[in-house]
CSV table of C-alpha atoms and ligand atoms in Angstrom, one decimal:
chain,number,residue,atom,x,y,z
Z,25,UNK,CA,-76.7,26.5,18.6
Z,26,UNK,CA,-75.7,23.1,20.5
Z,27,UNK,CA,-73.0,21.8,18.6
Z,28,UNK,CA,-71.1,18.1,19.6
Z,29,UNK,CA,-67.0,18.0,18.6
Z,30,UNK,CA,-65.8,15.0,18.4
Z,31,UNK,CA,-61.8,14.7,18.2
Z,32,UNK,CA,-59.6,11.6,17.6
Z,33,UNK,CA,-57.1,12.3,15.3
Z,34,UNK,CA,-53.8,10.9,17.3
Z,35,UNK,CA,-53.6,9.4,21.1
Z,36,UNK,CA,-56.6,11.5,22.8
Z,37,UNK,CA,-60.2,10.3,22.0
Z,38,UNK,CA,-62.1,13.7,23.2
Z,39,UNK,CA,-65.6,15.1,22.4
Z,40,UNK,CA,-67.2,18.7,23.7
Z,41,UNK,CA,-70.7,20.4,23.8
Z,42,UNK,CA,-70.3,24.1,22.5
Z,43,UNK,CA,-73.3,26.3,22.8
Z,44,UNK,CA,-73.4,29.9,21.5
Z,45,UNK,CA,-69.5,30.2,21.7
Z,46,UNK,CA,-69.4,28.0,25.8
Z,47,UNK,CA,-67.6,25.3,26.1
Z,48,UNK,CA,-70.2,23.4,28.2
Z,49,UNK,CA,-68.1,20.1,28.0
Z,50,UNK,CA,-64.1,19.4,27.3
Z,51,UNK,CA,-64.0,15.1,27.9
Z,52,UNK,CA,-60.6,14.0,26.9
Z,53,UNK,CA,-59.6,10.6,27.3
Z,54,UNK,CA,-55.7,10.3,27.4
Z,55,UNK,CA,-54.6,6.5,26.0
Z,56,UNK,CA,-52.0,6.1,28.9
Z,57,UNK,CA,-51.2,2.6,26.9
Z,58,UNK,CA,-49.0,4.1,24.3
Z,59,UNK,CA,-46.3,5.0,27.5
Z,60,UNK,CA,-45.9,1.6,27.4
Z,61,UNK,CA,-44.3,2.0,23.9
Z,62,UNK,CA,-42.6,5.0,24.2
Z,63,UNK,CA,-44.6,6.5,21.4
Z,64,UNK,CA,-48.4,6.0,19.6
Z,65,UNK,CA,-49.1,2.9,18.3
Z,66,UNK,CA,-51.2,3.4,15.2
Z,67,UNK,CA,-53.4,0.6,15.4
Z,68,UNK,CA,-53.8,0.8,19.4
Z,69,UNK,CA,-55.1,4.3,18.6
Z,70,UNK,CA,-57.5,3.6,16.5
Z,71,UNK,CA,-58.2,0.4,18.8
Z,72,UNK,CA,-58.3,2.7,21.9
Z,73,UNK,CA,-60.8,5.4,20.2
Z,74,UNK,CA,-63.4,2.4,19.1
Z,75,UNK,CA,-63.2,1.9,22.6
Z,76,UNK,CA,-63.5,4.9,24.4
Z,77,UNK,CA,-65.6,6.8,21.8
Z,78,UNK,CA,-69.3,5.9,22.6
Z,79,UNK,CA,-69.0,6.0,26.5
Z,80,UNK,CA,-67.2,9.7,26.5
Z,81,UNK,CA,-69.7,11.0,24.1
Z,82,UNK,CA,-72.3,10.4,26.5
Z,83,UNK,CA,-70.4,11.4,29.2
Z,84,UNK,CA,-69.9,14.6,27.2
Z,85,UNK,CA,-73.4,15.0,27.0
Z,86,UNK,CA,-74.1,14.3,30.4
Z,87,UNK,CA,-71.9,16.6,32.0
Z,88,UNK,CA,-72.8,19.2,29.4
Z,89,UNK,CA,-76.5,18.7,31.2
Z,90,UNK,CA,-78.6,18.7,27.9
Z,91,UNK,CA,-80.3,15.8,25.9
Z,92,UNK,CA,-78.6,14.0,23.2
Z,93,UNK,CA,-82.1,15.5,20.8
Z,94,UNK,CA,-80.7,19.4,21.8
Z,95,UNK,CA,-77.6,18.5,19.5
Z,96,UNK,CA,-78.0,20.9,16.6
Z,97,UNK,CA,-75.0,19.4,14.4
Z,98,UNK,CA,-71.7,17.2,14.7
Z,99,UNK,CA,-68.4,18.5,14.0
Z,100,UNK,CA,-65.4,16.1,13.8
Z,101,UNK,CA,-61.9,16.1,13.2
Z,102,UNK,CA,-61.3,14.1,9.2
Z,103,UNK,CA,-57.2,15.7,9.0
Z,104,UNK,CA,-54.7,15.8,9.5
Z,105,UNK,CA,-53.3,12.6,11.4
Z,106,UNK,CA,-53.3,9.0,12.0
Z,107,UNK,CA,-55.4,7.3,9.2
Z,108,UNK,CA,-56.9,4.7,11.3
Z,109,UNK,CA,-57.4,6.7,14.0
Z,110,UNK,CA,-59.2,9.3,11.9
Z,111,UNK,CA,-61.6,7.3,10.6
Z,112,UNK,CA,-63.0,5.8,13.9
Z,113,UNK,CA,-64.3,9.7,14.6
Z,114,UNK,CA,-65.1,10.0,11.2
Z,115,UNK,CA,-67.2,6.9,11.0
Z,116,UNK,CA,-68.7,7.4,14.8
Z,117,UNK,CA,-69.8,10.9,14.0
Z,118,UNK,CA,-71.7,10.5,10.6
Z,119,UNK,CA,-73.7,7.3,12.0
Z,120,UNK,CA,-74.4,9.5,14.9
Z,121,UNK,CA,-75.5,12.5,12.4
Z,122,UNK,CA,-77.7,10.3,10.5
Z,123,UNK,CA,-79.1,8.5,13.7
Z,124,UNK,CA,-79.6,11.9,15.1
Z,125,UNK,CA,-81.2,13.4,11.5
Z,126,UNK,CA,-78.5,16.5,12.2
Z,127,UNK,CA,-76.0,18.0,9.9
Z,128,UNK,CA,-72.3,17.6,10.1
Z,129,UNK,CA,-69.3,19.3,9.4
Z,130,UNK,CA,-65.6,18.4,8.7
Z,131,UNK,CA,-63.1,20.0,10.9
Z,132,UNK,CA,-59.1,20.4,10.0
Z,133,UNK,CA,-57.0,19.6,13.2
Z,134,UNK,CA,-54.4,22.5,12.7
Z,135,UNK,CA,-57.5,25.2,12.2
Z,136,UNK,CA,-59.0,24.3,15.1
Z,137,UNK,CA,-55.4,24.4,17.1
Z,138,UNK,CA,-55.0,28.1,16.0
Z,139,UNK,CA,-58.8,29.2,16.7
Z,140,UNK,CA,-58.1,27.4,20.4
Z,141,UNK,CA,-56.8,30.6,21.0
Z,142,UNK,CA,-60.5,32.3,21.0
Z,143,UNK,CA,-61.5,30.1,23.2
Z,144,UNK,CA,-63.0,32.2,26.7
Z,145,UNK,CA,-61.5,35.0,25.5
Z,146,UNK,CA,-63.1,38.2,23.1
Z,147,UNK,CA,-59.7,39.9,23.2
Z,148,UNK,CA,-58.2,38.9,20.2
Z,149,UNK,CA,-57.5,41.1,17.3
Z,150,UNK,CA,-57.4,40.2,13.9
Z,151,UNK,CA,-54.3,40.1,12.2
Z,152,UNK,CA,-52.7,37.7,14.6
Z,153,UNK,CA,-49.5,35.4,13.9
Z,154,UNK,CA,-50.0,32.2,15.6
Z,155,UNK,CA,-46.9,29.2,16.3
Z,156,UNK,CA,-48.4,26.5,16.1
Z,157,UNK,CA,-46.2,23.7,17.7
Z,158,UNK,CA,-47.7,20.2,17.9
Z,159,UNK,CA,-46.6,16.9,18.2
Z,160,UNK,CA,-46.6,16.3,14.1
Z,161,UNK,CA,-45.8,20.0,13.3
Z,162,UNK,CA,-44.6,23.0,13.6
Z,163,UNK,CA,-45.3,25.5,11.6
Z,164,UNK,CA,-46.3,29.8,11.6
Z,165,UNK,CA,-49.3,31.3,10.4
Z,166,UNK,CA,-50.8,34.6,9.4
Z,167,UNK,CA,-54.5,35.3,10.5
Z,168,UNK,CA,-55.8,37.2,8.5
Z,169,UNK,CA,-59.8,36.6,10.0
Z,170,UNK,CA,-61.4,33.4,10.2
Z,171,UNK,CA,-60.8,31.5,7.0
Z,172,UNK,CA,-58.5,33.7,5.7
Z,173,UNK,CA,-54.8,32.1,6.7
Z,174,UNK,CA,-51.3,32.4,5.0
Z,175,UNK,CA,-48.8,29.6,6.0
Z,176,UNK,CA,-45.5,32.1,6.5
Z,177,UNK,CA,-43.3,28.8,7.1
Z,178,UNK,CA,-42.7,25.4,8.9
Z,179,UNK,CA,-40.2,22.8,9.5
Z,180,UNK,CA,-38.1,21.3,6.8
Z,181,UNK,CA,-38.5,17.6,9.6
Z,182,UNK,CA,-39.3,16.9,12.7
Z,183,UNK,CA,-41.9,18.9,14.5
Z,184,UNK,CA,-41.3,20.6,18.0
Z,185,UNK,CA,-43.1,17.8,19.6
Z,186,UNK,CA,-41.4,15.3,18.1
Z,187,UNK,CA,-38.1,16.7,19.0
Z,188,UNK,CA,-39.5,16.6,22.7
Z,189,UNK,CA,-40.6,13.2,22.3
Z,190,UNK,CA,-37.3,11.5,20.8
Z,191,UNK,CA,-35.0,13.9,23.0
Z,192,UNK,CA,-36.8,12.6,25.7
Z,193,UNK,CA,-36.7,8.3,24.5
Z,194,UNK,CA,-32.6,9.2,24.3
Z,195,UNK,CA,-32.3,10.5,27.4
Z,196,UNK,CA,-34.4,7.4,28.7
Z,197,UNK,CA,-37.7,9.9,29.8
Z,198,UNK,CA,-41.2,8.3,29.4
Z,199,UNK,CA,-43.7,9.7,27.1
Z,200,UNK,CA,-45.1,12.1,25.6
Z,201,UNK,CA,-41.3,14.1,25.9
Z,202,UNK,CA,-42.3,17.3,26.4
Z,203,UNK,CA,-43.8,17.1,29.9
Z,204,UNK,CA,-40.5,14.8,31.0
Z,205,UNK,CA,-37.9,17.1,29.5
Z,206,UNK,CA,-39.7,20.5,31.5
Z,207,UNK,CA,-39.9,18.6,34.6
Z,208,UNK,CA,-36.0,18.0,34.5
Z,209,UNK,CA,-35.1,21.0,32.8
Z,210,UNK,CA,-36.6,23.2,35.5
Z,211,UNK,CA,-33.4,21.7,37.8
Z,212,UNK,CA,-30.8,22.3,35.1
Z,213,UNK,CA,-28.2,24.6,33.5
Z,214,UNK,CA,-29.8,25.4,29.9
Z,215,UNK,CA,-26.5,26.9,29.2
Z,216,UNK,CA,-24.5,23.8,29.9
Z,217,UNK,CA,-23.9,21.9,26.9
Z,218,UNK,CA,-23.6,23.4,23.1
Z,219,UNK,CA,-26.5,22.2,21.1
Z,220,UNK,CA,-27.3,23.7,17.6
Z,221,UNK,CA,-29.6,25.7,16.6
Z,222,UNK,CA,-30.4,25.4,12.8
Z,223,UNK,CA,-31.8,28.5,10.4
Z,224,UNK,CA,-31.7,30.7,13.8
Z,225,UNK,CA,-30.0,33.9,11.7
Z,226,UNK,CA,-31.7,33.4,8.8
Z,227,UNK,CA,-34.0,35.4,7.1
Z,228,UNK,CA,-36.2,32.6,6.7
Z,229,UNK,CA,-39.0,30.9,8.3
Z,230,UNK,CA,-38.0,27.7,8.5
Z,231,UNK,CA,-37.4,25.1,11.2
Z,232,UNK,CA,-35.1,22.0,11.5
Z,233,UNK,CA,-35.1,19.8,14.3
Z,234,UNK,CA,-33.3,16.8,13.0
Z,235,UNK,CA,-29.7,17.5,13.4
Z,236,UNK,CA,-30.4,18.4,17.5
Z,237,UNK,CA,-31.7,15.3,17.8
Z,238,UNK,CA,-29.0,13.6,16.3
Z,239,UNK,CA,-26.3,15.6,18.2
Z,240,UNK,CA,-28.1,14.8,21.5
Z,241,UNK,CA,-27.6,11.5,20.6
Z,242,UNK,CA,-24.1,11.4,20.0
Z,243,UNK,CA,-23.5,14.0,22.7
Z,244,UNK,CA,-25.2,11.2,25.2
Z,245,UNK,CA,-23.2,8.2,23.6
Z,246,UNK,CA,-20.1,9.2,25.6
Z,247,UNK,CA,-22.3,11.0,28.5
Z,248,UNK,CA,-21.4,10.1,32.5
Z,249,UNK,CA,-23.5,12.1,34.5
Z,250,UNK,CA,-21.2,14.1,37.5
Z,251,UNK,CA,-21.9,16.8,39.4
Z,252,UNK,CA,-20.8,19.4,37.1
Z,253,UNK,CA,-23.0,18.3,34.1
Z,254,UNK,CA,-26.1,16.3,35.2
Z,255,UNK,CA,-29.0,14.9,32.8
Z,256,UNK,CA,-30.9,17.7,34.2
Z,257,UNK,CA,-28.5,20.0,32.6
Z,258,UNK,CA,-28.5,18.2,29.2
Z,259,UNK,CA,-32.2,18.2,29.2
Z,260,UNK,CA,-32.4,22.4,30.1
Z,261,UNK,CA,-29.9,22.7,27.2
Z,262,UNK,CA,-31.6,20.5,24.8
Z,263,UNK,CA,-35.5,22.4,25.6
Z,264,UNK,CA,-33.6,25.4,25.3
Z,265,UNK,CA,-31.9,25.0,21.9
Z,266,UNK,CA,-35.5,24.0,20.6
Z,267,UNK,CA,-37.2,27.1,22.4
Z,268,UNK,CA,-34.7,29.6,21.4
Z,269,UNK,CA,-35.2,28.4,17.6
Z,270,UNK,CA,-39.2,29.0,17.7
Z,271,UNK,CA,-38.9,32.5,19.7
Z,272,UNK,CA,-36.1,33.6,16.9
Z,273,UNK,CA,-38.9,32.7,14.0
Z,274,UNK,CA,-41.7,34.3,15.7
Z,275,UNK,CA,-39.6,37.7,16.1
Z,276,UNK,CA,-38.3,37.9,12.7
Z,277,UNK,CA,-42.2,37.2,11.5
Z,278,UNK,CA,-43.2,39.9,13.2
Z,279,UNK,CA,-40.5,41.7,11.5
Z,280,UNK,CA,-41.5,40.5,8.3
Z,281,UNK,CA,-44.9,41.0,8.3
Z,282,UNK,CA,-45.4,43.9,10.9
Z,283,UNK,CA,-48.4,41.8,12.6
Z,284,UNK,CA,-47.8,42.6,16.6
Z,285,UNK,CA,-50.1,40.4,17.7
Z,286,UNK,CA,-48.8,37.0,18.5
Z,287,UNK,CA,-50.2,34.1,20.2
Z,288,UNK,CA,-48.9,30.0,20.2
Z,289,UNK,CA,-50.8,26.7,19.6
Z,290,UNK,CA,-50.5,23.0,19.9
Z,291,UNK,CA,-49.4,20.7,22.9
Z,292,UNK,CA,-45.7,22.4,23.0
Z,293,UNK,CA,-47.5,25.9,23.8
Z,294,UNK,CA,-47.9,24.5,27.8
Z,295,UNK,CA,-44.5,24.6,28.1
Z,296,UNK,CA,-43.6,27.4,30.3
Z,297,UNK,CA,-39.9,27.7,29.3
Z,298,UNK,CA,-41.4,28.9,26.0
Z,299,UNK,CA,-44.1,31.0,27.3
Z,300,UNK,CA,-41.1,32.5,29.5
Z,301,UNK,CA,-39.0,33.0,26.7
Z,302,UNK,CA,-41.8,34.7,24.6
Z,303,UNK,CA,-42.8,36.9,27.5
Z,304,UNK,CA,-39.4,38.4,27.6
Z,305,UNK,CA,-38.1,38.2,24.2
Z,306,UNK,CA,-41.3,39.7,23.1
Z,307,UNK,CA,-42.3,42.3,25.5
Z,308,UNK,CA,-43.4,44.8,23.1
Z,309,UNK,CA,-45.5,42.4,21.3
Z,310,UNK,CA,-49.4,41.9,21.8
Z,311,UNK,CA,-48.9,38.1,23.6
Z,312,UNK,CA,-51.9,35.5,23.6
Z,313,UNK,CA,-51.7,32.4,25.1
Z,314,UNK,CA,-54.3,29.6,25.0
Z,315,UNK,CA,-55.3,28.0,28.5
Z,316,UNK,CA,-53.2,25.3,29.2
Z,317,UNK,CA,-56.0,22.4,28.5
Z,318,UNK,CA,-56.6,23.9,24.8
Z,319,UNK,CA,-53.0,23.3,23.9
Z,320,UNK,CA,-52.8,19.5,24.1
Z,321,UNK,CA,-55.6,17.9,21.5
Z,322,UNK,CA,-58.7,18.8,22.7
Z,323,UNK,CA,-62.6,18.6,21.5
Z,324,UNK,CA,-63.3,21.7,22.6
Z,325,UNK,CA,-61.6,23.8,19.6
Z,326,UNK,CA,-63.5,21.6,17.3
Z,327,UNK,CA,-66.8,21.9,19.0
Z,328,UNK,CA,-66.3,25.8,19.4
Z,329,UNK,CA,-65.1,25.5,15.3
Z,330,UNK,CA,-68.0,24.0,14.1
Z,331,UNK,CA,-70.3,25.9,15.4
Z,332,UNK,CA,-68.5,29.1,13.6
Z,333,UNK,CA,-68.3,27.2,10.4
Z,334,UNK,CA,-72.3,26.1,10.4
Z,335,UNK,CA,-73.3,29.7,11.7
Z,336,UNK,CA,-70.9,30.7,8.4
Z,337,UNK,CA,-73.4,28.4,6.8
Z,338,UNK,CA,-70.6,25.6,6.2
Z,339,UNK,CA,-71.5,21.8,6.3
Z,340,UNK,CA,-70.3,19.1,4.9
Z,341,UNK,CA,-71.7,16.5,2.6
Z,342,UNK,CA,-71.9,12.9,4.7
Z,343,UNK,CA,-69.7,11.0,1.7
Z,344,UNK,CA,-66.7,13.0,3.0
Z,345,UNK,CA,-63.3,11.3,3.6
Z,346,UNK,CA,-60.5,11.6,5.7
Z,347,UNK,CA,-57.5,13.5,5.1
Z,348,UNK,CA,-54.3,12.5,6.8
Z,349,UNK,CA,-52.0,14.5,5.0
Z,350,UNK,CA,-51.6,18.2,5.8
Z,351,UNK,CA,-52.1,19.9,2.5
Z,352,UNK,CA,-50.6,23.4,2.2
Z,353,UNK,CA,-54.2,24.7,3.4
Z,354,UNK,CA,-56.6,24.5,6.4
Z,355,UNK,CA,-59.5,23.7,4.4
M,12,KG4,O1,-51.1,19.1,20.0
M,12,KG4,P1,-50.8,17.8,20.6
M,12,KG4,O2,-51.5,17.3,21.8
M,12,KG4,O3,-50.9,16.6,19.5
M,12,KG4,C1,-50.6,16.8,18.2
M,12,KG4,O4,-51.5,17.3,17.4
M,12,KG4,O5,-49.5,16.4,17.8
M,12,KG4,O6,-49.2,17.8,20.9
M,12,KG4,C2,-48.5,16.8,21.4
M,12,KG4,C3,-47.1,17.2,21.6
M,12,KG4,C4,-46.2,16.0,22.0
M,12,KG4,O7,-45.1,16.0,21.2
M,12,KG4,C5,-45.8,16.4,23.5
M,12,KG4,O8,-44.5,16.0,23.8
M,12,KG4,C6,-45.8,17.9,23.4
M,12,KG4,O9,-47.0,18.2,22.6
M,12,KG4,N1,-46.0,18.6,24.7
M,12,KG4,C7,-45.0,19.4,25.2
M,12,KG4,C8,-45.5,19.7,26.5
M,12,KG4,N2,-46.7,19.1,26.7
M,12,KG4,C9,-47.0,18.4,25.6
M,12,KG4,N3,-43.9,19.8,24.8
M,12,KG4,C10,-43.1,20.6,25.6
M,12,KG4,N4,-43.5,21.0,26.8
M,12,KG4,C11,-44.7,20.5,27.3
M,12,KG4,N5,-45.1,20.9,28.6
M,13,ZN,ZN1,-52.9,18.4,17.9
């Protein structure tokens, strides 16, 4: 089965060729324009995928070296994220279905984070917890199997990413935040400066990130760099109050739920300050981590996705909508 995935659900306009499980094409085209803001722009998304969309599906297809007729169905991205940006996928991917006379199906973003983790790899066993740490959430789940998928708990406000991302705009980093802040943190002191660390002893699973970012924002509001404390410092400490946070939820779930298999999705899964962190403070634990280039949005998770979901026999009905809202489900 040939099946096209067609992502744009943020700032990356991307579209794969899966066939039979290979990923026979992974196009992502980054919108570099939103540095220039320090954050997305909505409507320059949604601008940006219009754009970009028709020229890296063929590219897509031509790298994937087979003819646009092989294409045995479409799967695309409809939720969560950016409305606008949603629907240019949406809307490019059922005119293509019904130019093509092929069937399509409706893929969540989040799912096909988590399943990124199958990618190349037949290793995996079921039950698994996954971390999935994104730029819009961050949040852990229980797999079951495919389709079967218990949310065990996620952040009360700000996602992981998003604490990268404005940590990053008050220490006067570029964008995206997460990159910038490992880059300096790999020449700082993570032990340097006190940041807090909220719900860590809990018995909960729950995340807040809200209350860092505001104390990095006072803490830099009287900040003069010297050589005892540099920004590179304040950086290490901040990644490291958000790291130690995520690795303190991930042990008590395995706790609570006696799964030992573990693995991370989402952009903030390349960072290797977390993947270090994980490694040692989970050494007993069954570790999985996705290649680097599935962790950051990506087609290929929704090409490789859709497939499983139309040989599952699922498809979707063309009057389908968007949905931009996570909903307490993957569906
Ligand atoms: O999954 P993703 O590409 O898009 C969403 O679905 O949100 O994640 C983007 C997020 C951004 O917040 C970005 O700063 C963060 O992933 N990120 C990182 C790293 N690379 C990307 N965070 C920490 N360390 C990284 N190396
Ligand atoms: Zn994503």
């Amino acid at each position: 089965m040939i099946i096209l995935g067609i992502e744009t659900s943020c700032d990356e306009t991307a579209v794969s060729v899966c066939m039979d499980g290979k990923i026979l094409s992974n196009i992502v085209g980054s919108q570099l324009i939103h540095s220039n803001f320090g954050g997305v722009v909505p409507e320059v998304a949604s601008r940006e995928h219009e754009r970009l969309l028709n020229y890296l599906t063929v590219k897509a297809i031509d790298s994937a070296k087979i003819s646009i007729n092989a294409i045995d169905g479409i799967a695309v991205t409809n939720g969560p994220g950016l409305a606008g940006a949603l629907l240019t996928g949406v809307s490019f991917a059922k005119g293509l279905a019904i130019g093509l006379g092929i069937e399509i199906v409706s893929i969540n973003h989040l799912e096909a984070h988590i399943i990124a983790n199958l990618l190349e790899r037949d290793d995996i066993n079921y039950p698994f917890l996954c971390l999935l740490v994104s730029g819009g959430h961050t949040q852990l789940w229980l797999i079951k199997k495919m389709n079967d998928y218990t949310l065990l708990g996620e952040t009360r406000d700000d996602a992981a990413g998003e604490a990268f991302d404005k940590g990053a705009r008050i220490l006067g980093l570029g964008y995206p935040g997460g990159p910038e802040i490992e880059k300096c943190a790999q020449f700082g002191d993570s032990n340097l400066v006190k940041f807090p660390r909220a719900f860590i002893n809990s018995r909960t699973i729950e995340f807040s990130f809200s209350g860092l970012k505001t104390s990095l924002l006072y803490y830099m509001d009287s900040f003069q760099e010297t050589n005892e404390c540099t920004l590179n410092d304040v950086a290490a400490s901040y990644q490291s109050a958000i790291i130690d946070c995520l690795v303190a939820k991930m042990k008590l779930a395995t706790k609570l739920t006696s799964v030992n298999t573990i693995s991370i999705a989402g952009g903030v899964a390349k960072n290797k300050f977390l993947r270090q962190s994980i490694d040692k403070n989970l050494s007993d634990k069954n570790i999985i981590f996705p290649d680097l280039k599935y962790c950051t949005d990506n087609a290929a998770m929704i090409s490789y996705l859709g497939e499983k979901k139309f040989q599952m026999g699922k498809k979707t009905n063309l009057d389908f909508s968007i949905n931009p809202n996570f909903k307490n489900n993957l569906d």
